[in-house]
Coordinates of C-alpha atoms and ligand atoms in Angstrom, one line a residue:
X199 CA 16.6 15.1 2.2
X200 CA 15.2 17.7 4.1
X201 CA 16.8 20.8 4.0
X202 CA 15.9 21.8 7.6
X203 CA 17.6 18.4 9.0
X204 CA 21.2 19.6 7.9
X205 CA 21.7 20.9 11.4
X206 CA 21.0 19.5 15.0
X207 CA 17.8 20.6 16.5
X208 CA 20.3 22.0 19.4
X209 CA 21.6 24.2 16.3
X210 CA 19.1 25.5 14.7
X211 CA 18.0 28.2 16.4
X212 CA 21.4 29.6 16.6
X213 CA 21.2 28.6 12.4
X214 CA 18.1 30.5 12.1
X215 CA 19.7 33.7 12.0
X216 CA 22.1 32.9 9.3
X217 CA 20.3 31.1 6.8
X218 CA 17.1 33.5 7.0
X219 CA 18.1 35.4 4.2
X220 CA 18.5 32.1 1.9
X221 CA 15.8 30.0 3.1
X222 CA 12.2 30.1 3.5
X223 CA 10.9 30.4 6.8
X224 CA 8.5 27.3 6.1
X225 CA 11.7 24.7 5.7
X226 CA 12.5 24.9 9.1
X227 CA 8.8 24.0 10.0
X228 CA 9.2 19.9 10.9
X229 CA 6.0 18.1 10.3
X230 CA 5.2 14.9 12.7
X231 CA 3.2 13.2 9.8
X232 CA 2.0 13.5 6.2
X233 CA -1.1 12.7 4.2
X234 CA -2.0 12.2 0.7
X235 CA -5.1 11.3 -0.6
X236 CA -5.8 7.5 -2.5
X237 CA -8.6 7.0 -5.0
X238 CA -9.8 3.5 -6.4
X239 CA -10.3 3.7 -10.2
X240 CA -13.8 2.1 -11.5
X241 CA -12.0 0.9 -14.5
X242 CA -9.2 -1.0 -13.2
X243 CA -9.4 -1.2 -9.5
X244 CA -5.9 0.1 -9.0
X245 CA -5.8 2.3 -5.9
X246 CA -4.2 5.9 -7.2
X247 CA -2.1 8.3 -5.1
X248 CA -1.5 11.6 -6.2
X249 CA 1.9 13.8 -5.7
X250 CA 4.0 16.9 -6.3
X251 CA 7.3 15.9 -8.0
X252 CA 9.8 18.0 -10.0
X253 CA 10.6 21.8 -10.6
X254 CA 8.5 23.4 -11.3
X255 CA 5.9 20.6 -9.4
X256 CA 3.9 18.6 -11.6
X257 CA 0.4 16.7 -10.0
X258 CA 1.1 12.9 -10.6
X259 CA -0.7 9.7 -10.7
X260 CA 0.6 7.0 -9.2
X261 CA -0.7 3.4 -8.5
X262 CA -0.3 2.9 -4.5
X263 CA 2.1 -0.5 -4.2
X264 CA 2.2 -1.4 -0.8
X265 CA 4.7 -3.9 -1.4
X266 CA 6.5 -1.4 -3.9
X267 CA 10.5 -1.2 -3.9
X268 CA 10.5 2.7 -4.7
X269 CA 8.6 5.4 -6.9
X270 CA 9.4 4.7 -10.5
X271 CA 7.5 7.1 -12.9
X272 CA 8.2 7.6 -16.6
X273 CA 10.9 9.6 -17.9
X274 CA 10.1 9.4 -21.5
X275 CA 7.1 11.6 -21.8
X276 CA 7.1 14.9 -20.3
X277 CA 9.8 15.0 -17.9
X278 CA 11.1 18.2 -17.6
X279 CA 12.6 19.8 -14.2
X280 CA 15.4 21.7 -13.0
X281 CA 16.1 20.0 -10.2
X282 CA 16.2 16.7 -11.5
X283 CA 19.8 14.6 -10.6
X284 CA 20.7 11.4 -11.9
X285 CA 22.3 9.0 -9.6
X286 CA 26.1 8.9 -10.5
X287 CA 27.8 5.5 -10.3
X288 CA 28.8 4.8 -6.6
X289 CA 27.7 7.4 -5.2
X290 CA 25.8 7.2 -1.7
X291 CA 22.5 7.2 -3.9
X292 CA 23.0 4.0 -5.7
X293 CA 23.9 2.5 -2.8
X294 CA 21.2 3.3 -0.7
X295 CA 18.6 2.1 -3.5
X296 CA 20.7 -1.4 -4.0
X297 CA 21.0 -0.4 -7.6
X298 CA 22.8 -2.9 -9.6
X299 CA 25.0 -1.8 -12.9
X300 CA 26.4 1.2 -13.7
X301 CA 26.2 2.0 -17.4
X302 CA 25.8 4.6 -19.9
X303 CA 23.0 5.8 -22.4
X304 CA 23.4 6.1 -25.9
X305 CA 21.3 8.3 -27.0
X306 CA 20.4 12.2 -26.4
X307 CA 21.0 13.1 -22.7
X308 CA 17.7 13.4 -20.5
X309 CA 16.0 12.2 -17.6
X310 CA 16.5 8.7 -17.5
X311 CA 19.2 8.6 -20.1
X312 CA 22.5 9.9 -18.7
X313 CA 26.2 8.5 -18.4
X314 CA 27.8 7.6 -15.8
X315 CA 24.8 6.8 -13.9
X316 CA 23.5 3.4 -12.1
X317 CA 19.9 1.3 -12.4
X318 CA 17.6 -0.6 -10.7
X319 CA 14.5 -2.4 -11.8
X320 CA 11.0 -1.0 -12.0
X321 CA 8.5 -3.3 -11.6
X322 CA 4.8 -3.2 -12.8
X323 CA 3.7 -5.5 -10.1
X324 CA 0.1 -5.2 -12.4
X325 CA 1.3 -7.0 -15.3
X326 CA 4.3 -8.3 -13.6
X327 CA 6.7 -6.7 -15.8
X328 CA 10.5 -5.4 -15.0
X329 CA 12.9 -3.2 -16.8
X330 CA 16.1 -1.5 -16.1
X331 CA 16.0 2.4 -15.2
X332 CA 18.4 5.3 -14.0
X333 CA 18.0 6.2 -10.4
X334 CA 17.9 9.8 -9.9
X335 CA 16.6 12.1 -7.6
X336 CA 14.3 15.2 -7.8
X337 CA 12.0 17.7 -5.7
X338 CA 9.2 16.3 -4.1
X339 CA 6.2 17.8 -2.1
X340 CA 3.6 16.5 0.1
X341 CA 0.9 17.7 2.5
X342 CA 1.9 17.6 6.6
X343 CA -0.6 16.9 9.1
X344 CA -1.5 17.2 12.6
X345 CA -3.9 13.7 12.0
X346 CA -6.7 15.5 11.8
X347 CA -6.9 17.9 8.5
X348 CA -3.8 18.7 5.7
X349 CA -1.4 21.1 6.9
X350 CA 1.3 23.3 4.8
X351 CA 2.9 21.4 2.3
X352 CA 6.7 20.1 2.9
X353 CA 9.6 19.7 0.4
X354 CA 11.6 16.7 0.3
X355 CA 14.1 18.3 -2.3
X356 CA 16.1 15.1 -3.1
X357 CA 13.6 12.3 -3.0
X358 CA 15.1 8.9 -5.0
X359 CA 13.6 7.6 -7.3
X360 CA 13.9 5.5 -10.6
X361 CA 12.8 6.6 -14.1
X362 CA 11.1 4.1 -16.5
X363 CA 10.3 3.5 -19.7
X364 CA 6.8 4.7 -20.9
X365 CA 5.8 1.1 -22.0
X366 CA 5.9 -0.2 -18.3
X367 CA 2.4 2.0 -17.8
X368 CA 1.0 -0.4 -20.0
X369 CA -2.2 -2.2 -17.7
X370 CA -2.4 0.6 -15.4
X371 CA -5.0 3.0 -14.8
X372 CA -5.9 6.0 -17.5
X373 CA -3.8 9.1 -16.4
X374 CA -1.4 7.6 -14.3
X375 CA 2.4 7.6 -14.6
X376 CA 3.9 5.4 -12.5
X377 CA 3.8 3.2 -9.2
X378 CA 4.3 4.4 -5.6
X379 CA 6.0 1.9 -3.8
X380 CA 5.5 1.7 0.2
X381 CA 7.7 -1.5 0.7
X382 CA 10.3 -2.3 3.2
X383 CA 13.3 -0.7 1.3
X384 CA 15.1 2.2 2.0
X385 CA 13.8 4.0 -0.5
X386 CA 10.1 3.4 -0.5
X387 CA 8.0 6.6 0.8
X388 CA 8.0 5.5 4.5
X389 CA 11.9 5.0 4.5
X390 CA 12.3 8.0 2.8
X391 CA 9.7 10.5 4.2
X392 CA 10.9 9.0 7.9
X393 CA 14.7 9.7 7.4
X394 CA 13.9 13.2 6.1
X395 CA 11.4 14.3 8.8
X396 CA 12.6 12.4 11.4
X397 CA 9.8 10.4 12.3
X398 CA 8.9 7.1 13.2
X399 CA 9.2 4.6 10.6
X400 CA 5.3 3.8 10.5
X401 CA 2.8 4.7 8.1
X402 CA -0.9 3.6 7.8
X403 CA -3.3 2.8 4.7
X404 CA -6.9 2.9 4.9
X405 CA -8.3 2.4 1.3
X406 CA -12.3 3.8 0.3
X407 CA -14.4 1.4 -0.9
X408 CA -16.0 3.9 -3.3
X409 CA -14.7 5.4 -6.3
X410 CA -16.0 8.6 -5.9
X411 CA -14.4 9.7 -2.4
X412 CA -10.4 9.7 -1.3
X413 CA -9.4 7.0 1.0
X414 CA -5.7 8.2 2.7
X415 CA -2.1 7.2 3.4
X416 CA -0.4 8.8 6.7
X417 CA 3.4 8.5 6.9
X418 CA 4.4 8.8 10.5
X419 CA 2.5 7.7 13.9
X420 CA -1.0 9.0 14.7
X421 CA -3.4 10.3 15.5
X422 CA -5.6 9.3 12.3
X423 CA -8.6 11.2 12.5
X424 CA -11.7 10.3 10.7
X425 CA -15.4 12.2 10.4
X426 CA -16.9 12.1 13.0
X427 CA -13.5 12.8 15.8
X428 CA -12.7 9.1 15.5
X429 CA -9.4 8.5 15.7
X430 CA -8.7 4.9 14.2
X431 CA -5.3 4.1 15.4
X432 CA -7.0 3.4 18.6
X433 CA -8.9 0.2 17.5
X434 CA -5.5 -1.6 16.2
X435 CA -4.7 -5.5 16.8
X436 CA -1.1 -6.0 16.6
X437 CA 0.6 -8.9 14.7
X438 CA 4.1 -9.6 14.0
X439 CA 5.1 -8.8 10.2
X440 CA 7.6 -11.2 8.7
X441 CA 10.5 -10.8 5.9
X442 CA 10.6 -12.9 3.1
X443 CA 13.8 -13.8 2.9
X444 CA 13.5 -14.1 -1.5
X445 CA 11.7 -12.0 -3.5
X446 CA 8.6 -12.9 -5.0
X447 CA 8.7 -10.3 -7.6
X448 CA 9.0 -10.9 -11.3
X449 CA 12.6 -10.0 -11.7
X450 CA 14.5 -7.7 -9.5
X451 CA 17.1 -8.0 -7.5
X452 CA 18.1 -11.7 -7.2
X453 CA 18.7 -12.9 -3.9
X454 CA 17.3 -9.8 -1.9
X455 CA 14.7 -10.2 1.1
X456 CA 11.3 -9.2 -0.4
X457 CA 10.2 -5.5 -0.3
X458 CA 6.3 -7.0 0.9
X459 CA 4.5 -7.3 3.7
X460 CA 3.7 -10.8 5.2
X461 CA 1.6 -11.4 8.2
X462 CA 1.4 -15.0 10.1
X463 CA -2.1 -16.4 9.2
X464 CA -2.0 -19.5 11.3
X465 CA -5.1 -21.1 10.7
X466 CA -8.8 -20.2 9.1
X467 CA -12.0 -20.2 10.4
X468 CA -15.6 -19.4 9.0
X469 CA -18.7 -18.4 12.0
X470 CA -17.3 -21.3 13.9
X471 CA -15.9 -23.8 11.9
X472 CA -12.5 -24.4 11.6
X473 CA -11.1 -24.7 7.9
X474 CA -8.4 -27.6 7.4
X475 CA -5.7 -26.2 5.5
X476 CA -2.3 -28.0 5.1
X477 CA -0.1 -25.9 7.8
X478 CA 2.7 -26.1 5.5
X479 CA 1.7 -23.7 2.9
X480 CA 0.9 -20.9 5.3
X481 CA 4.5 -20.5 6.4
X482 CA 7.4 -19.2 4.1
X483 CA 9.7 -21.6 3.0
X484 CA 13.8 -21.1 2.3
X485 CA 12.7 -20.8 -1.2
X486 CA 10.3 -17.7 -0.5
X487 CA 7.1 -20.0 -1.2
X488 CA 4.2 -19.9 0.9
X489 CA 2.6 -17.3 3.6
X490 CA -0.1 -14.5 3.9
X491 CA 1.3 -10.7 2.2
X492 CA -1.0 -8.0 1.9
X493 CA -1.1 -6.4 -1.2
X494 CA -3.1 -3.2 -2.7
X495 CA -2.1 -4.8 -6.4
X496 CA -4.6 -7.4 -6.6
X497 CA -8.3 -6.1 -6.4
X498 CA -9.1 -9.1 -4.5
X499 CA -7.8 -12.1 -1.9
X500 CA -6.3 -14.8 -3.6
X501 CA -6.4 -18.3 -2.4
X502 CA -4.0 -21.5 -2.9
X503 CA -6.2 -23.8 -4.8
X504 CA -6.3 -26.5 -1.7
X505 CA -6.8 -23.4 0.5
X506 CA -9.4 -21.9 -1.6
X507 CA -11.9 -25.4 -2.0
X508 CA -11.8 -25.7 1.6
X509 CA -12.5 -21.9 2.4
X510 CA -15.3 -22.1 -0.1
X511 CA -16.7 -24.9 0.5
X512 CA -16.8 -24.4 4.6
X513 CA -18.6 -21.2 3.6
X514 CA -21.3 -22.4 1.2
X515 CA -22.1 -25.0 3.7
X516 CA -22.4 -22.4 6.7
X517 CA -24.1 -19.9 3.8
X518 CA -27.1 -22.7 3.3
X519 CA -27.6 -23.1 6.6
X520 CA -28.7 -19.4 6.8
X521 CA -30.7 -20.5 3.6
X522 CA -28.8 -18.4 1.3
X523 CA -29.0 -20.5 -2.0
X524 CA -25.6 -20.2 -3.9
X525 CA -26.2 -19.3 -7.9
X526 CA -24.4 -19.6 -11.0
X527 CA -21.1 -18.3 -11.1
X528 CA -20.0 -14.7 -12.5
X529 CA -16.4 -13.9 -13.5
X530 CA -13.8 -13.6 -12.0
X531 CA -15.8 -15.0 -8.7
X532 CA -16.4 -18.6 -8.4
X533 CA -18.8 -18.6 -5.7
X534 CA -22.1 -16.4 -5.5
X535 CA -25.2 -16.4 -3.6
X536 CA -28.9 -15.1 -4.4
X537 CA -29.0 -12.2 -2.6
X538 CA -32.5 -13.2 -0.9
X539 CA -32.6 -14.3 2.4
X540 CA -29.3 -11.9 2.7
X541 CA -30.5 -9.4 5.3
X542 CA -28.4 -5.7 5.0
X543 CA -26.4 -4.9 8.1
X544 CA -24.2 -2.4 8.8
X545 CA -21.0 -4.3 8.5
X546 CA -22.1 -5.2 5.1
X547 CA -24.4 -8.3 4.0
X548 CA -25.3 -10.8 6.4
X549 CA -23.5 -13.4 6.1
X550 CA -21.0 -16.2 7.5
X551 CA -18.1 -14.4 9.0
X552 CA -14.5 -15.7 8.0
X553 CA -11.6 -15.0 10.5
X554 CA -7.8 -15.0 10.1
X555 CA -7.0 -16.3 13.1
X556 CA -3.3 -15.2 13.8
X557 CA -0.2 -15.8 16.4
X558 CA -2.9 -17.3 18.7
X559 CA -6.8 -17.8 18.7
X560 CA -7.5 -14.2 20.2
X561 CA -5.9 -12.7 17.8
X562 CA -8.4 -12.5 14.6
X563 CA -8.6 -10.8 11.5
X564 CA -12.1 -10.8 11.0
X565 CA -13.9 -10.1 7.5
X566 CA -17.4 -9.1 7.3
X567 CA -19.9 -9.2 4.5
X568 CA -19.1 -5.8 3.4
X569 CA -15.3 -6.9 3.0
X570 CA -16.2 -10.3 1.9
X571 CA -19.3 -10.0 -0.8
X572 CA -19.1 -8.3 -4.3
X573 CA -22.6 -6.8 -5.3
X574 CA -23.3 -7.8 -8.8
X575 CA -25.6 -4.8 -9.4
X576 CA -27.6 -5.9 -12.0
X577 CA -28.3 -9.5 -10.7
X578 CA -29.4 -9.8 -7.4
X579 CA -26.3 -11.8 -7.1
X580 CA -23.7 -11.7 -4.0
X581 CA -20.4 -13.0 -4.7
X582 CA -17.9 -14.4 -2.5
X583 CA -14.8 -11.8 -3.2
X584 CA -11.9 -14.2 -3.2
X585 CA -10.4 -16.4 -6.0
X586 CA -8.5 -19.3 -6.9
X587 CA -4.7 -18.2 -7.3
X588 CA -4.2 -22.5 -8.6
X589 CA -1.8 -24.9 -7.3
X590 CA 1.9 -24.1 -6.2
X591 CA 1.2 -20.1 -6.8
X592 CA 4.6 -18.5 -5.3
X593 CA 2.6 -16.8 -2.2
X594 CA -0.3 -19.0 -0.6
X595 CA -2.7 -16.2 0.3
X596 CA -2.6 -12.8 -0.9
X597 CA -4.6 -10.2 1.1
X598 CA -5.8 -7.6 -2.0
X599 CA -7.7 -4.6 -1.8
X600 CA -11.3 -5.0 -1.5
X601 CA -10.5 -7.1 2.2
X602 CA -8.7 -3.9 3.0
X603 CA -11.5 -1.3 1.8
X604 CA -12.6 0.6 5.5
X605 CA -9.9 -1.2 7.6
X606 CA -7.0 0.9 8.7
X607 CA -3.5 -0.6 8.7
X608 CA -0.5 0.9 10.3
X609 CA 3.2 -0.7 9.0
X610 CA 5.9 0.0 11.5
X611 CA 8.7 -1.0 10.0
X612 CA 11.0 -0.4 13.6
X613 CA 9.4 -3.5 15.1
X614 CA 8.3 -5.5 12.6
X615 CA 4.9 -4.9 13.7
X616 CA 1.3 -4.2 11.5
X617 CA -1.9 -2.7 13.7
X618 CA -4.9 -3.8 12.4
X619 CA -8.4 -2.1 12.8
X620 CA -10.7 -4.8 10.9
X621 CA -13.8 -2.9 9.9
X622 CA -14.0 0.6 10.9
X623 CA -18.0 0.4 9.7
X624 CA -18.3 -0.8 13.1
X625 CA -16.7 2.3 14.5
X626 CA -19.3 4.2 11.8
X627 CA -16.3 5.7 10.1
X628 CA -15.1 4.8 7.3
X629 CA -11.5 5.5 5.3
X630 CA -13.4 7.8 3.1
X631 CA -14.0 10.5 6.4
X632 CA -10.7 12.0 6.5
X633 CA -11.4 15.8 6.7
X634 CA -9.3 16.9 3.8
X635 CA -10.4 20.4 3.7
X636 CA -7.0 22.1 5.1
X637 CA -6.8 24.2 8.5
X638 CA -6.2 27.7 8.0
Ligands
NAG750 C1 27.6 8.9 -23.3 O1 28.9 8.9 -23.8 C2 29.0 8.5 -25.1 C3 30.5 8.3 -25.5 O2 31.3 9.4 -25.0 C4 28.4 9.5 -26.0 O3 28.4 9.1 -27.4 C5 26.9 9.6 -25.6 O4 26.3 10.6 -26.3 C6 26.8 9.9 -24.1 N1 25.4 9.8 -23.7 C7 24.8 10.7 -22.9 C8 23.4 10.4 -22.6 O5 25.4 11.7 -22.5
NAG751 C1 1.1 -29.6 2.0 O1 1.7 -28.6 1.2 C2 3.0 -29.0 0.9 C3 3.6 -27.8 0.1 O2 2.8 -27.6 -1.1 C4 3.1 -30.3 0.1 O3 4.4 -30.6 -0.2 C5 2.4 -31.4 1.0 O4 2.4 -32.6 0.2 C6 1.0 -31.0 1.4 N1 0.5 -31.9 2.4 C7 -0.7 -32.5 2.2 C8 -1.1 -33.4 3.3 O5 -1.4 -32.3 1.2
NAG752 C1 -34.7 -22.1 6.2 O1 -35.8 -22.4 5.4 C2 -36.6 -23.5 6.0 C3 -37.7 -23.8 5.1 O2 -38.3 -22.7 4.4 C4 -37.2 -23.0 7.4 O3 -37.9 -24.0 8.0 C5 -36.0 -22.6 8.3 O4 -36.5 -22.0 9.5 C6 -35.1 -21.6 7.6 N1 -33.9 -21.4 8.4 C7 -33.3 -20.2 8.7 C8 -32.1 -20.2 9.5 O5 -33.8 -19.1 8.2
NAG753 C1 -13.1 19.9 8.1 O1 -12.0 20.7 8.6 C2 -12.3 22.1 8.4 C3 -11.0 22.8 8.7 O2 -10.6 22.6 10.0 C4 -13.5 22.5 9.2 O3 -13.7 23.9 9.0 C5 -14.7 21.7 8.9 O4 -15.7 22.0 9.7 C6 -14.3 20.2 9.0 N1 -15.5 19.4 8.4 C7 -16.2 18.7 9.2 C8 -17.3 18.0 8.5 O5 -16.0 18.6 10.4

């Protein structure tokens, strides 16, 4: 936590003068947000975060999981850090992180082998692979800012976290050592960052469509300020976010509500049509199945098969009567288009619009072509950017990355409430126009 949140702000002037001599004068500096940057990697299309952990502060890598339990990095390789503290058993720690045994390692003392100490499960939610790992806690440091550029960089000195094995890397991108999980626990980024800053429980993702320039993550409310002065929080629908009461990921924590984020899709519609979908798969059953979560793990949407054949099918039929002439397939799309007859716009490629229409028929979600086609560059081919998840799949629709590219997001996790921006290209911003050149 913090170090400058020990006192009452009533206190701390009167504080000041005592702890002067021992602290540095830019821990009592309280930012109102943060910012770090988000990269999508060509070869994998894992969006990457990058942070200061340990001490002295080591740049990491991390995969961005938006419906991440926690930070997990690995432990194995080149951990070292003086401030690094594993969780003992029953201590506040474990409890706050839910951890479930308490055990000892037998092997050489380091981080993420120590006695005495408790576990959770780290997740690749990639590969969908779980393990057990120590939860500790160590230095952290991230840029403030005032919405509009980075500020000075703030110290969380005893962030939680949980260490992992180096074979849970395995299927994510080159360089990267671990995941960054922004779910709803109380030890994801937002809990964490809000309860040492004191801020509002909200943070926002807006993810670059290109791999060459930093889309962002703000934890805290706005302003978010893109190139040129736009500020995007201004142009967000609200929807209720729900809880899924069981976990839909592949091992932890049996029994606990699910970490993700799940929006109520109600029905679909493509231009005008409205798709038939059976009603029952787009709510969440007492089992956990069914429903619409977002997710910045999958590259792109994925569709219940029944919901998929009539999304698909509504749109080729929609598609031809703009006379754009579907083509052979190309993996992993099932659905492409001859690009002719596609006219360039700027929300993307011209083409059928397809709305999430949400807790009532004004409230849409609304995906262009540059959210809904893939460019096959050397083709001339268009592809519809959503596939087929198959029958009885554990969530019915999965919102993944490439519908989120240039569409801001804000989570607050106080009311239970996600703003959404649909395409800022129609602002003519876009999440790669954060001004990350620091303010003197
Ligand atoms: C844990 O305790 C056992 C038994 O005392 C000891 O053999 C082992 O080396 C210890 N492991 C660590 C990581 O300290
Ligand atoms: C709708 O989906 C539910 C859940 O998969 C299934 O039990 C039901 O048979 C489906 N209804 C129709 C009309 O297909
Ligand atoms: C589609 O093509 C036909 C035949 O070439 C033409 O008559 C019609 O106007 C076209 N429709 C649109 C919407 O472009
Ligand atoms: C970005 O911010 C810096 C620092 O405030 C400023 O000097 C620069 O002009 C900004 N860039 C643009 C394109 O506005």
């Amino acid at each position: 936590m913090a170090s400058s949140l020990r006192f009452p702000l009533s206190s701390s002037l009167l504080i000041l003068f005592v702890i002067v001599p021992i602290c540095h004068a830019q821990q009592s500096f309280r930012p109102k947000a943060l910012v770090i940057p988000v990269s999508k990697d060509a070869a994998t299309l894992q969006y990457v975060t990058r942070i200061n952990q340990r001490t002295p502060l080591v740049p990491l890598s991390l995969v961005l999981d938006l419906g991440g339990q926690f930070l997990w990095v690995d432990c194995e390789q080149n951990y070292v850090s003086s401030t690094y503290r594993p969780a003992r058993c029953n201590s506040a720690q474990c409890s706050l992180a839910r951890a479930s045994g308490c055990g000892d390692c037998f092997s050489a003392p380091r981080p993420g082998c120590n006695n005495n100490t408790c576990g959770v499960t780290p997740d690749n939610t990639v590969t969908r692979t779980a393990t057990s790992g120590e939860v500790a806690e160590d230095a952290l440091s991230v840029q403030s800012t005032d919405g509009s550029n980075p500020g000075r960089t703030v110290r969380v000195s005893k962030f939680l976290f949980s260490c992992a094995p180096t074979f849970l890397l395995e299927g994510l991108a080159t360089g990267v050592s671990g995941m960054a999980g922004l779910g709803r626990t109380k030890i994801a980024f937002p809990s964490q960052f809000a309860s040492a800053f004191s801020f509002h429980r909200k943070f926002a993702i807006c993810l670059s469509s290109s791999t060459t320039s930093n889309g962002v993550v703000f934890f805290g409310d706005g302003p978010y300020v893109l190139l040129p002065n736009i500020d995007a929080s201004e142009s967000l629908a609200y929807t209720p976010l729900f809880i899924n009461p069981v976990s839909t990921a592949s091992a932890y924590a049996q029994g606990e509500p699910s970490a993700e984020y799940f929006i109520g899709v109600k029905s679909i519609r493509i231009s005008e049509k409205v798709v038939a979908v059976n009603a029952t798969l787009l709510s969440i059953d007492s089992e956990g199945f069914g429903g619409t979560k977002i997710s910045t793990v999958n590259p792109y949407t994925v569709l219940e098969s029944s919901i998929f054949n009539a999304v698909t099918k509504a749109f080729i039929a929609e598609a031809a009567a703009r006379n754009i002439s579907r083509v052979a397939s190309v993996a992993p799309f099932d659905v492409c288009f001859s690009s002719k007859n596609v006219l360039s716009t700027r929300l993307g490629p011209s083409v059928p619009t397809i709305y999430l229409v949400l807790q009532n028929k004004n409230v849409l979600w609304s995906i262009f072509g540059a959210n809904s086609m893939v460019y096959i560059s050397d083709q001339d081919v268009l592809c519809l950017g959503f596939v087929n998840g198959g029958e009885n799949p554990r969530t019915s629709i999965v919102i993944g990355g490439y519908q989120l590219e240039n569409n801001l997001l804000q989570f607050d996790l106080a009311t239970s409430r996600l703003g959404f921006s649909s395409t800022l290209l129609g602002r003519r911003t876009t999440c790669s126009n954060f001004n990350f050149t620091s303010n003197p």
